[in-house]
Coordinates of C-alpha atoms in Angstrom, one line a residue:
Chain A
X17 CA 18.6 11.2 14.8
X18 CA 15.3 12.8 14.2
X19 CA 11.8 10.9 15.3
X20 CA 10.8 10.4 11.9
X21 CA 14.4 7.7 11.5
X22 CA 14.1 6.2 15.0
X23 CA 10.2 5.4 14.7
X24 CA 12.0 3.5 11.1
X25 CA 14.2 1.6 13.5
X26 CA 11.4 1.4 16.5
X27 CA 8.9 -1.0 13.9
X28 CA 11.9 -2.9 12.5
X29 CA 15.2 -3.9 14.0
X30 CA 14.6 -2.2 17.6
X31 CA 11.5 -4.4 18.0
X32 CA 12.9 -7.6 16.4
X33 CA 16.5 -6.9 18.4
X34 CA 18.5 -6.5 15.4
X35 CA 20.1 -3.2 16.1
X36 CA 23.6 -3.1 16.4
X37 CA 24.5 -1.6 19.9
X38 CA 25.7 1.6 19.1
X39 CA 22.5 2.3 17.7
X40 CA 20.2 0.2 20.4
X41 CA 21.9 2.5 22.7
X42 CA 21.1 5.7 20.6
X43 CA 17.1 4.3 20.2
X44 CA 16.9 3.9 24.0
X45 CA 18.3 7.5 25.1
X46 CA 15.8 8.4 22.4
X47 CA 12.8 7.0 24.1
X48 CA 13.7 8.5 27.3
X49 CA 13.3 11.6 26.5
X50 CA 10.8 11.9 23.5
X51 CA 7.1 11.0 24.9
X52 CA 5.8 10.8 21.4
X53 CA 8.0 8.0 20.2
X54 CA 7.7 6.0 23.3
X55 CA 3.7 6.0 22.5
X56 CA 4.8 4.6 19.3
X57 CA 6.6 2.2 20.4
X58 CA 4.0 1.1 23.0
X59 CA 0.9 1.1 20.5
X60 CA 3.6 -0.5 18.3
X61 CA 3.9 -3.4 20.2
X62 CA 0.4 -3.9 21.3
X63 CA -0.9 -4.0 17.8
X64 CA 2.0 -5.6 15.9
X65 CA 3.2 -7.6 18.9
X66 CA 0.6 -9.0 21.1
X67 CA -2.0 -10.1 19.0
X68 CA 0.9 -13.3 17.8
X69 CA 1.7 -13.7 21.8
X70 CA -1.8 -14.1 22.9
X71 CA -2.4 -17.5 20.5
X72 CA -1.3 -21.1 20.2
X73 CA 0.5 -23.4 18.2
X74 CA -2.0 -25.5 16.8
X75 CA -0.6 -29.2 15.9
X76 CA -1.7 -30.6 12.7
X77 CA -4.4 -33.5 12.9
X78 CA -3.1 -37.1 13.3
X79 CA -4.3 -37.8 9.7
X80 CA -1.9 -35.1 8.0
X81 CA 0.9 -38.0 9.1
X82 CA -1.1 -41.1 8.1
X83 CA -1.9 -39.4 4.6
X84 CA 1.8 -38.5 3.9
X85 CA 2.5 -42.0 5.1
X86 CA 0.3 -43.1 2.4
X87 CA 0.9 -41.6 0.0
X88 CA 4.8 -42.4 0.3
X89 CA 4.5 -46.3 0.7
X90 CA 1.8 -46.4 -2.7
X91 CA 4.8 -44.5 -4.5
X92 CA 7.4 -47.1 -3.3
X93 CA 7.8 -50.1 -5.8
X94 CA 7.3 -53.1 -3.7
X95 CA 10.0 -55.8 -3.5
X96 CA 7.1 -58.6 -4.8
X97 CA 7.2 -56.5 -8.3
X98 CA 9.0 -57.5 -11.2
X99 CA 12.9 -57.4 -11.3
X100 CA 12.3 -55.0 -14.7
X101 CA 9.9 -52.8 -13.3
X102 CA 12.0 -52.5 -10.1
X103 CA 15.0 -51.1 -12.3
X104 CA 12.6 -49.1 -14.6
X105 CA 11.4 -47.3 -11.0
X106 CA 15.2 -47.1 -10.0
X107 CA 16.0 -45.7 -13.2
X108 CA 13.2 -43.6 -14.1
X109 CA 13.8 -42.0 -10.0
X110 CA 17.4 -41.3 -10.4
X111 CA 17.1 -39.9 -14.3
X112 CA 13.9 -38.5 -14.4
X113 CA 13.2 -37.1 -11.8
X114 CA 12.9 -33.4 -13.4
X115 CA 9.6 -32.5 -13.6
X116 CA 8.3 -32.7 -17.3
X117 CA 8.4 -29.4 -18.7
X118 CA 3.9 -29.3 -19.5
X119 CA 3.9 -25.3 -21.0
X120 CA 7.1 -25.8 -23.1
X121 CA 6.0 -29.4 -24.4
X122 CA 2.7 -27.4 -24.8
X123 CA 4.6 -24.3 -26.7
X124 CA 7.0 -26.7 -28.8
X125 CA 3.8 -28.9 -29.8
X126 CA 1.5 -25.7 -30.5
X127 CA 4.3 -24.4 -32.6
X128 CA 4.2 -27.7 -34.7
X129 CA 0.9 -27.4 -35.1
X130 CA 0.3 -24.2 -36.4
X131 CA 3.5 -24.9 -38.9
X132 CA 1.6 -27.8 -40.2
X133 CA -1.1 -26.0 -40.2
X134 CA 0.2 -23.3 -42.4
X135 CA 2.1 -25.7 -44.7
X136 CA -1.8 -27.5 -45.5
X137 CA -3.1 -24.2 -46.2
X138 CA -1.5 -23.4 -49.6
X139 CA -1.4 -27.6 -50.3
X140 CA -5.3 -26.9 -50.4
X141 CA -5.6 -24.3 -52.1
X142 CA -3.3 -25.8 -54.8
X143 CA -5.7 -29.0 -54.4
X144 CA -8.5 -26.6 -55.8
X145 CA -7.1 -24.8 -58.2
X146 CA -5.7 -28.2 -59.8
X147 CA -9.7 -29.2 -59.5
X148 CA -10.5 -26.5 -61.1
X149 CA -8.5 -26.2 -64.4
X150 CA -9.2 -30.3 -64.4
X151 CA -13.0 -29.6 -64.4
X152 CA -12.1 -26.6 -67.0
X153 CA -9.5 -28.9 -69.2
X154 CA -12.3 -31.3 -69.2
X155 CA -15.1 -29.2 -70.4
X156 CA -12.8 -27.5 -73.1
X157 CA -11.9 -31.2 -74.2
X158 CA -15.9 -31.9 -74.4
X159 CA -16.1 -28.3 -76.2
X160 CA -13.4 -29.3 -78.4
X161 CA -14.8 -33.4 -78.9
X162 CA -18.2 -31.9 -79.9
X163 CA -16.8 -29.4 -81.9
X164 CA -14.6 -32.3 -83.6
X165 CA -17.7 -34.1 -84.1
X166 CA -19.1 -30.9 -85.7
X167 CA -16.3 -30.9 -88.0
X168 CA -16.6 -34.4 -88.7
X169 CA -20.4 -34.9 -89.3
X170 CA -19.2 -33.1 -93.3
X171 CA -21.4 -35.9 -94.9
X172 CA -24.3 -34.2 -92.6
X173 CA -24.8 -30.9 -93.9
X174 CA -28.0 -29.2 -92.1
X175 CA -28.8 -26.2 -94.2
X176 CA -29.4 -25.1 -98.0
X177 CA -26.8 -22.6 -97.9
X178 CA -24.4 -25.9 -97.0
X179 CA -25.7 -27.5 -99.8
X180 CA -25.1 -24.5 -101.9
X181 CA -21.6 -24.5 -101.1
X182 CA -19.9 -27.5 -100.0
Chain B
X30 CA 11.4 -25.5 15.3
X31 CA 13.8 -28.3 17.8
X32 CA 16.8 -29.6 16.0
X33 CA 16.9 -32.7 14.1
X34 CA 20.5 -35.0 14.8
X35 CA 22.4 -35.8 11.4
X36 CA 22.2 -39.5 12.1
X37 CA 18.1 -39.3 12.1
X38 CA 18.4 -37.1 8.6
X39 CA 21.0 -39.6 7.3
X40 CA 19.1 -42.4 8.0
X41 CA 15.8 -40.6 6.4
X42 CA 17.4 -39.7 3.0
X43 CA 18.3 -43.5 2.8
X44 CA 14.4 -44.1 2.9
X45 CA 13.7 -44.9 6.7
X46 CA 10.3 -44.1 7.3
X47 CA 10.6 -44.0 10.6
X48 CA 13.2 -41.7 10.5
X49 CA 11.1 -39.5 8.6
X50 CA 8.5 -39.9 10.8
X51 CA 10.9 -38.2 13.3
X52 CA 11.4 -35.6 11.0
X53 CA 8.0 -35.0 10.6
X54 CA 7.4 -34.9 14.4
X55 CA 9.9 -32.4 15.3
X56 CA 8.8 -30.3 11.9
X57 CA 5.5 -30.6 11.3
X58 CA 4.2 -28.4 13.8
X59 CA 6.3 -25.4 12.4
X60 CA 5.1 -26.2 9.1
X61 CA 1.9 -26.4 9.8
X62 CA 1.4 -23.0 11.6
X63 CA 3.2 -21.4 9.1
X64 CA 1.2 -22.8 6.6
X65 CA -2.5 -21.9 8.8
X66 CA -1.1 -18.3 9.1
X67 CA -0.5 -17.8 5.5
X68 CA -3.3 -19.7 3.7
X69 CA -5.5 -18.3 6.5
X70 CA -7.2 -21.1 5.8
X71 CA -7.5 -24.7 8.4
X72 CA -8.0 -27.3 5.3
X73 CA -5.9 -25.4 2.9
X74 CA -3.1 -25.3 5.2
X75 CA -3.1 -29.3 5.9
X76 CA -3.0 -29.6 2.6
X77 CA 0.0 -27.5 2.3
X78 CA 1.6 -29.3 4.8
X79 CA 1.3 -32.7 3.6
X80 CA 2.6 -31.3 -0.1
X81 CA 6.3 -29.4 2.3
X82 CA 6.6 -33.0 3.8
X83 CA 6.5 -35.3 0.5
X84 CA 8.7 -32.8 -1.5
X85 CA 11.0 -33.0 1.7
X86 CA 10.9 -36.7 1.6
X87 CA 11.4 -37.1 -2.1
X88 CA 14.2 -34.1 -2.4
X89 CA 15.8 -35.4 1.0
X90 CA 18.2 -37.6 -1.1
X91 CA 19.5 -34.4 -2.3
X92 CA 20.0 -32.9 1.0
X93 CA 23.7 -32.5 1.6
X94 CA 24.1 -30.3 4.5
X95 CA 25.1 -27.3 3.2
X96 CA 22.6 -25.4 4.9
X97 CA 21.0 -26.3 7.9
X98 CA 17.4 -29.1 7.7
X99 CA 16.0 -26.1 9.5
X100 CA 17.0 -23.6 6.7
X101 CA 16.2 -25.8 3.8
X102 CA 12.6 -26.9 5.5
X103 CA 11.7 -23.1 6.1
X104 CA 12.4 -22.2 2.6
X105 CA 10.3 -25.3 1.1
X106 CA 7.9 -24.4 3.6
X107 CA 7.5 -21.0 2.6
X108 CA 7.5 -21.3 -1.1
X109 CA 4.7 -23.9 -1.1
X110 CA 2.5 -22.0 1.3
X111 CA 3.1 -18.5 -1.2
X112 CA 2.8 -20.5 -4.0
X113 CA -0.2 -22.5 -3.2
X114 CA -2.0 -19.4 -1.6
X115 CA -1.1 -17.4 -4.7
X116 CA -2.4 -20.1 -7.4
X117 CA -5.9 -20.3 -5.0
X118 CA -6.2 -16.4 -4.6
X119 CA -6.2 -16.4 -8.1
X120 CA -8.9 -18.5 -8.5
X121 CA -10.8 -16.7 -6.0
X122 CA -10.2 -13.7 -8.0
X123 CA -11.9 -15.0 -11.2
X124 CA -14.7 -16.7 -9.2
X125 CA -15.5 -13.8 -7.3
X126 CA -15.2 -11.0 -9.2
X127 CA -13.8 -7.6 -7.2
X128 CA -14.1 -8.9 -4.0
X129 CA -11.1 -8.3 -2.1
X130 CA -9.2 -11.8 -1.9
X131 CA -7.4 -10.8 1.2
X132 CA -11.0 -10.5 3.0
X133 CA -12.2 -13.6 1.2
X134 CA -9.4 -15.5 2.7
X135 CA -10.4 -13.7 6.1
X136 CA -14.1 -15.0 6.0
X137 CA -14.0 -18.2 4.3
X138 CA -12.7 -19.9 7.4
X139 CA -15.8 -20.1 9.0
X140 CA -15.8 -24.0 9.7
X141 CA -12.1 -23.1 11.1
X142 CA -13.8 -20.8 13.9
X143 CA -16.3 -23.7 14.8
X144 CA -13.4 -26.1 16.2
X145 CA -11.7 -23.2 18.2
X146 CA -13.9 -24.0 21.7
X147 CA -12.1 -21.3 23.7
X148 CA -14.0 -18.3 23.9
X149 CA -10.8 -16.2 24.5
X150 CA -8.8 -18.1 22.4
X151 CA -11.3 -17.9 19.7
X152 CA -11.3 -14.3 20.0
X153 CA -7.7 -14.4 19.8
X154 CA -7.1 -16.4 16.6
X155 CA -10.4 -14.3 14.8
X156 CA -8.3 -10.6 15.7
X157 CA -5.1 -12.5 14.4
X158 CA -7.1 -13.6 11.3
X159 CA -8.5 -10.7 10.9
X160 CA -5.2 -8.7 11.2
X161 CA -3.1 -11.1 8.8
X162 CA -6.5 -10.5 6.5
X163 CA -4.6 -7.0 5.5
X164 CA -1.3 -8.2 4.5
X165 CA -0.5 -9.4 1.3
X166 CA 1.2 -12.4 1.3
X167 CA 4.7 -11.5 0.8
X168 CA 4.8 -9.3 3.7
X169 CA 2.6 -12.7 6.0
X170 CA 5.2 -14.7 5.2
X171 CA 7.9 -12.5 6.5
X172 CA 6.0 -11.5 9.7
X173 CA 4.6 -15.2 10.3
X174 CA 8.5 -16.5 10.1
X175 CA 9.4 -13.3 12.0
X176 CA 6.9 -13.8 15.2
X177 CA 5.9 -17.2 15.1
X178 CA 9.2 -19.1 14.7
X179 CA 11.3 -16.1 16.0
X180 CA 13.3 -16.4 12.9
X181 CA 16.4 -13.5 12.6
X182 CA 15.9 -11.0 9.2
X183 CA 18.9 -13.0 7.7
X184 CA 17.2 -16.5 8.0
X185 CA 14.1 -14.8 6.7
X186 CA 16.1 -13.7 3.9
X187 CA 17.8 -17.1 2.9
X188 CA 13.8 -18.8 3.7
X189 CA 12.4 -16.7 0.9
X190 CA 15.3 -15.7 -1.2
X191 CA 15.0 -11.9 -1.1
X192 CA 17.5 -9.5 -0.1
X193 CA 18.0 -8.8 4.0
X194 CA 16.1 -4.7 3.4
X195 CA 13.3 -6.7 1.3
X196 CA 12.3 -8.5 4.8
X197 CA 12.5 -4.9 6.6
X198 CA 10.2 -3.2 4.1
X199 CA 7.9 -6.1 4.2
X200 CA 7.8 -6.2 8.1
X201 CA 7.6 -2.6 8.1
X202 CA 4.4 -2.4 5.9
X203 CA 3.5 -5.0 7.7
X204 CA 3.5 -3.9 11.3
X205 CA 2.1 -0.9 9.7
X206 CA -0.8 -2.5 8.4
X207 CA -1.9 -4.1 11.4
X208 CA -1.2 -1.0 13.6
X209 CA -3.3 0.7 11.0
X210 CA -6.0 -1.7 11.1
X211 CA -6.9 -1.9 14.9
X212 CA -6.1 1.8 15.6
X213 CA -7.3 3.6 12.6
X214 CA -3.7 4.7 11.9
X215 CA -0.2 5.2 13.3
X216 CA 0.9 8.5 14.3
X217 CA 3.9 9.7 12.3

């Protein structure tokens, strides 16, 4: 094995003694005889290694415990509650318990939006156009009621020419 | 992290808050380092551990001894730690621009130095802080769970669900890192 594969082994499984033994034994007769590797190995462990030996396990603070404790008890329904909510807890912890899905509710109610959405848009635009030949239906029936009157008014004649002829 | 006896867990998933409490002695400091060396951070960390222990208490029910308590509290323990750290770095990210998030996780611990009181020591947990500054923290988890709790590559790999030579590149670059860091490179 060349020095390039054993330094491979030396910062993984020789270091964390996870090499089978075959292959301990190989790494070992290695680092006799090859100063270069053994340096590795060394500076290896002193920069890897050490700097997680030379510190301590820090406890958490008492409070952690008292907040957990907390925080359990105000979700526990207590036995002074109502017989109906008790079952609606009992219920709602044994079938419910799945977290409510928030992005796909999310997704699903976007999606019924924007369908809504698009199924006002042309209702709209139908809205107007139906305003718009009302407005025009009504203006041709005032064109057409003026025009009756016109029509009508024969008694009324305005002009000579009129006269002349009807 | 000791062992906890069946009868203790048993008597925990049945609600027994003292019980739990057991639990949470023999557990909570594992949980707790963990959580300090990968959220870098003293106050983030407490808050991760508080969030392992309630989903432990509320999925303990569940619990039914196909794995080990140990096994099953290293994994939650590890997700909420990579997950939490992740969701904050990515705020950090949008808050401070292109600042590096692994240094801003480095340096924002000031009030953390303040309590160490050991000179030594303090100098001790700043190099560590510094060093775990320059991993990413896939590869923190696996070396924290590596040298802290001693754990073998193949409970590593069951903790954080990757395959056993995912934990080997991850120490690897790790080591690397670190080695890299304080020396100004490993000779190859």
């Amino acid at each position: 094995m060349n020095c390039e594969r054993i330094k491979e082994v030396l910062i993984t499984d020789f270091m964390d003694n996870e090499c089978p033994d075959a292959l301990q034994e190989e790494v070992v007769a290695h680092l006799k005889a090859c100063g270069d590797c053994r340096r590795f190995d060394e500076l290896l462990r002193q920069k890897a290694r050490q700097p997680f030996g030379a510190i301590k396990a820090v406890n958490p603070p008492e409070e952690i415990w008292q907040r957990i404790k907390g925080s359990i008890e105000g979700s526990q329904m207590p036995q002074s509650a109502p017989a109906w909510k008790r079952v609606f807890e009992l219920l709602r912890r044994n079938f419910l318990r799945e977290r409510v899905p928030v992005f796909g509710l999310a997704t699903v109610m976007a999606a019924i939006l924007v369908t809504f959405l698009a199924a006002q848009a042309p209702l709209s635009r139908k809205r107007l156009v139906k305003e718009s030949l009302q407005e025009k239906s009504e203006y041709m029936l005032s064109l057409h009621h003026s025009l009756n009157q016109d029509m009508n008014g024969d008694a009324d004649f305005e002009s000579t020419i009129e006269h002349y002829f009807f | 992290m000791v062992d906890i006896p069946r009868e203790v867990i048993e008597l925990a998933k049945a609600g027994d808050l003292e019980a739990f409490e057991k639990i949470y002695k023999a557990a909570s400091g594992f949980v707790y380092n963990v959580a300090l060396r990968i959220m870098n951070n003293r106050q983030e960390a407490e808050e991760v551990t508080q969030d392992v222990f309630l989903k432990v208490y509320r999925n303990l029910r569940d619990f039914e001894f196909r794995s080990s308590l140990k096994t099953w509290m290293y994994r939650i323990t590890a997700n909420t730690a990579l997950n939490a750290y992740k969701r904050i770095s990515k705020v950090r990210n949008r808050t401070q621009g292109l600042e590096s998030v692994e240094n801003t996780a480095v340096f924002s611990d000031q009030a953390d130095k303040d309590i160490i009181k050991h000179d030594e020591q303090k100098t001790n947990e700043e190099a560590l802080t510094l060093l775990l500054g320059r991993l990413n923290a896939d590869q923190r988890a696996c070396i924290v769970l590596r040298e802290i709790e001693g754990l073998r590559y193949e409970e590593i790999a069951r903790a954080l669900k990757i395959n056993i030579n995912t934990v080997r590149s991850r120490l690897k670059r790790a080591r690397e890192a670190m080695a890299a860091f304080s020396q100004g490179g490993l000779e190859k």
